[in-house]
Tab-separated table of C-alpha atoms in Angstrom:
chain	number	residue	atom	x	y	z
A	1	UNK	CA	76.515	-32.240	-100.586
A	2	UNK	CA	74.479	-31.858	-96.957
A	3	UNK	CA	75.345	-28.679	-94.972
A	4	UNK	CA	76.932	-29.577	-92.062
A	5	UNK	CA	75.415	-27.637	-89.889
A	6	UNK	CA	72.056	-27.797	-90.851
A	7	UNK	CA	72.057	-31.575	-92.606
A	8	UNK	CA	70.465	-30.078	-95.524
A	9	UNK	CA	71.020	-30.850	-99.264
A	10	UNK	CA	73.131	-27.952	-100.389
A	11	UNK	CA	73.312	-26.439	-104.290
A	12	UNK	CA	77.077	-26.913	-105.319
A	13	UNK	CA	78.243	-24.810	-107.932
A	14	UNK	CA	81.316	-23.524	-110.114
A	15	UNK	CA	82.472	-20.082	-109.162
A	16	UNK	CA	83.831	-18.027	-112.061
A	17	UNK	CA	87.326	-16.864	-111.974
A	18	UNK	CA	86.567	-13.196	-111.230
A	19	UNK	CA	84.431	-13.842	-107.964
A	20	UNK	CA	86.699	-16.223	-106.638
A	21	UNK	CA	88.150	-13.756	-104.305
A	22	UNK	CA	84.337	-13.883	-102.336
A	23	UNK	CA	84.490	-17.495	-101.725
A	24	UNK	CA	86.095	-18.538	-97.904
A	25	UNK	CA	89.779	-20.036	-99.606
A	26	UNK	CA	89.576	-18.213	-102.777
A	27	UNK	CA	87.752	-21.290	-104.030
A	28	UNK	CA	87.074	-22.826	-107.253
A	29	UNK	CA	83.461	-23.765	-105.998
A	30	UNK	CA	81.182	-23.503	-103.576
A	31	UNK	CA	78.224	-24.536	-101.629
A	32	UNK	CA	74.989	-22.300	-100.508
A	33	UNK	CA	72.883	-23.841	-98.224
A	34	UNK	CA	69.159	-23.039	-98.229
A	35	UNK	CA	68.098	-23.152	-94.935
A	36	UNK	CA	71.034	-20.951	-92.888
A	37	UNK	CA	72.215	-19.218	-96.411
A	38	UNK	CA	75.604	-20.116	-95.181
A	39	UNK	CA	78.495	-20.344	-98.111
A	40	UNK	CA	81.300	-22.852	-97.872
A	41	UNK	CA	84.254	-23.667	-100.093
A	42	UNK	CA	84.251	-27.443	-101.854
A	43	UNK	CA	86.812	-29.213	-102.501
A	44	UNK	CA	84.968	-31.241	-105.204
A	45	UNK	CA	84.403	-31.214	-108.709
A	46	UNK	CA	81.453	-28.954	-108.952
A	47	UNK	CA	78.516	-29.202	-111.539
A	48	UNK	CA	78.650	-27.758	-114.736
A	49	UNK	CA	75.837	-26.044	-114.680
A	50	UNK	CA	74.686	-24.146	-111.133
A	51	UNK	CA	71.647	-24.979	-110.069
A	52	UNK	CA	69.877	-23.455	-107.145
A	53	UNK	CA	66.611	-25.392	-107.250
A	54	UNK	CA	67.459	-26.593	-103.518
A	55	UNK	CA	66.816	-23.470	-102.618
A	56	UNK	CA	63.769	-22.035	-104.514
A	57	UNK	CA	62.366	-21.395	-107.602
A	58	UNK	CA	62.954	-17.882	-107.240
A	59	UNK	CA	66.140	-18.171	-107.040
A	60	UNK	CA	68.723	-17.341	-109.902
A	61	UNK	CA	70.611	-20.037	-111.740
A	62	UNK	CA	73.501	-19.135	-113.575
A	63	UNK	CA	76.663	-17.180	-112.903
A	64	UNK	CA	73.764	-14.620	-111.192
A	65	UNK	CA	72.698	-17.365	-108.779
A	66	UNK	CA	76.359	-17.542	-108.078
A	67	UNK	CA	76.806	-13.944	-107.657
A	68	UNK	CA	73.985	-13.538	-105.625
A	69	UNK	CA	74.587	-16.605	-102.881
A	70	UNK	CA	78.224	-15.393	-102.391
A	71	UNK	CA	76.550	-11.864	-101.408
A	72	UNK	CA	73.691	-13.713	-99.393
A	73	UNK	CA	77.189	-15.098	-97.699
A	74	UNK	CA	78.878	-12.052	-97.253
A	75	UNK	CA	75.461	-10.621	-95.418
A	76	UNK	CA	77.390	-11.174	-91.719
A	77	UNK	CA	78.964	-8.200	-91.504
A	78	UNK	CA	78.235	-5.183	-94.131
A	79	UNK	CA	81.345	-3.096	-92.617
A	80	UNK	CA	83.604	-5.605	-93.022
A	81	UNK	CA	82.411	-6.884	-96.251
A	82	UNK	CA	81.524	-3.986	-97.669
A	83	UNK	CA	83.292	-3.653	-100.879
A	84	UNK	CA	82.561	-7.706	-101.480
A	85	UNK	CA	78.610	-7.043	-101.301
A	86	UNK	CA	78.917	-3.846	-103.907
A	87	UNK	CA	80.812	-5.866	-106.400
A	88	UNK	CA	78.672	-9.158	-105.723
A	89	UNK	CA	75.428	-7.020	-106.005
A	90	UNK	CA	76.553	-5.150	-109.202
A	91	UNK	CA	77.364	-8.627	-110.886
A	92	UNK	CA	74.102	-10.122	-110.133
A	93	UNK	CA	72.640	-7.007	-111.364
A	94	UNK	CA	74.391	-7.296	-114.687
A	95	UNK	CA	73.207	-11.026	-115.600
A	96	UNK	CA	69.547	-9.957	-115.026
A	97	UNK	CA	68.763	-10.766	-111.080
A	98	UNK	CA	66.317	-8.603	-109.303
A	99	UNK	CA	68.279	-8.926	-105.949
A	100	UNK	CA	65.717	-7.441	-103.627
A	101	UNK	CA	62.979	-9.566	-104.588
A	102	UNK	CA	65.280	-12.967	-104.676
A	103	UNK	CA	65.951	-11.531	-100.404
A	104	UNK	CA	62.966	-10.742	-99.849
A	105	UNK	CA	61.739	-14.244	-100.782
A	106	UNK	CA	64.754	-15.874	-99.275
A	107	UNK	CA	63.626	-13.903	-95.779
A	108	UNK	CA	60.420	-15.856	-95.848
A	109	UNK	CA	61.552	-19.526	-96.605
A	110	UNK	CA	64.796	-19.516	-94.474
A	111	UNK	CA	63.959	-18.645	-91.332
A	112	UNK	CA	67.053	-19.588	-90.093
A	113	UNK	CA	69.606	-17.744	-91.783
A	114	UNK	CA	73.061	-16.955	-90.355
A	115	UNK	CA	71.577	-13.280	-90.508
A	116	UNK	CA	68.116	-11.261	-89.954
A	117	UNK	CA	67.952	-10.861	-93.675
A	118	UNK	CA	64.614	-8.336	-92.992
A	119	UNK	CA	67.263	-6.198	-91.214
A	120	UNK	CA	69.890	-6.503	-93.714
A	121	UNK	CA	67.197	-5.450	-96.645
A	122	UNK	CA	67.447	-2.248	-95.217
A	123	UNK	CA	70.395	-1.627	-94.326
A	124	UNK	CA	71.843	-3.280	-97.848
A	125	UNK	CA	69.538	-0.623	-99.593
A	126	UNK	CA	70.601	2.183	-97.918
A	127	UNK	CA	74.538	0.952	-98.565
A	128	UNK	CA	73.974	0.314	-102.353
A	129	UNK	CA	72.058	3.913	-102.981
């Protein structure tokens, strides 16, 4: 699947019944694309395996790949998202992901993100302390 608004190849993946409700529609899965980090619902049948090598090899495959590209998608707006990003974060921390490192790497090959992901670093730290 290509981003449409970049026209980049997006990583498609499955998103498990319990983070459903961080996905735009409630989605069964979802696309992250690696060049403006931008989530979007599918309405196709989605791999069975996620696979975020699109994006880098830094980033996390698995259900904390998943967890952490619906935060990455939740990054607009901290306030309004706030409770979203805690959960998200929390899950990615539980299947292993070291979620500051994956955004600080992400910062650095998507320049073009939907958000200043430098600024959100900081201010993500200081809301999950």
């Amino acid at each position: 699947m290509v981003c449409p608004q970049c026209d980049v190849e997006t990583a498609v993946f499955a998103v498990p019944p319990s983070l459903r409700d961080y996905v735009p529609s409630a989605s069964a899965s979802a696309s992250f694309c690696p060049q403006c980090l931008r989530v979007r619902s599918v309405d196709s049948e989605p791999p069975d395996d996620a696979d975020f090598g699109v994006v880098g090899p830094f980033f996390p495959d698995g259900e904390g790949g998943v967890a952490t590209a619906l935060l990455v998608g939740n990054l607009d707006s901290l306030a309004l998202n706030r409770s979203a990003i805690e959960v998200l974060a929390a899950h990615a921390e539980r299947e292993g992901v070291d979620l500051f490192l994956v955004l600080s790497r992400l910062a650095t090959v998507a320049p073009e993100a939907h958000v200043d992901l430098d600024r959100r670093l900081v201010q993500l730290e200081q809301l999950l302390d």
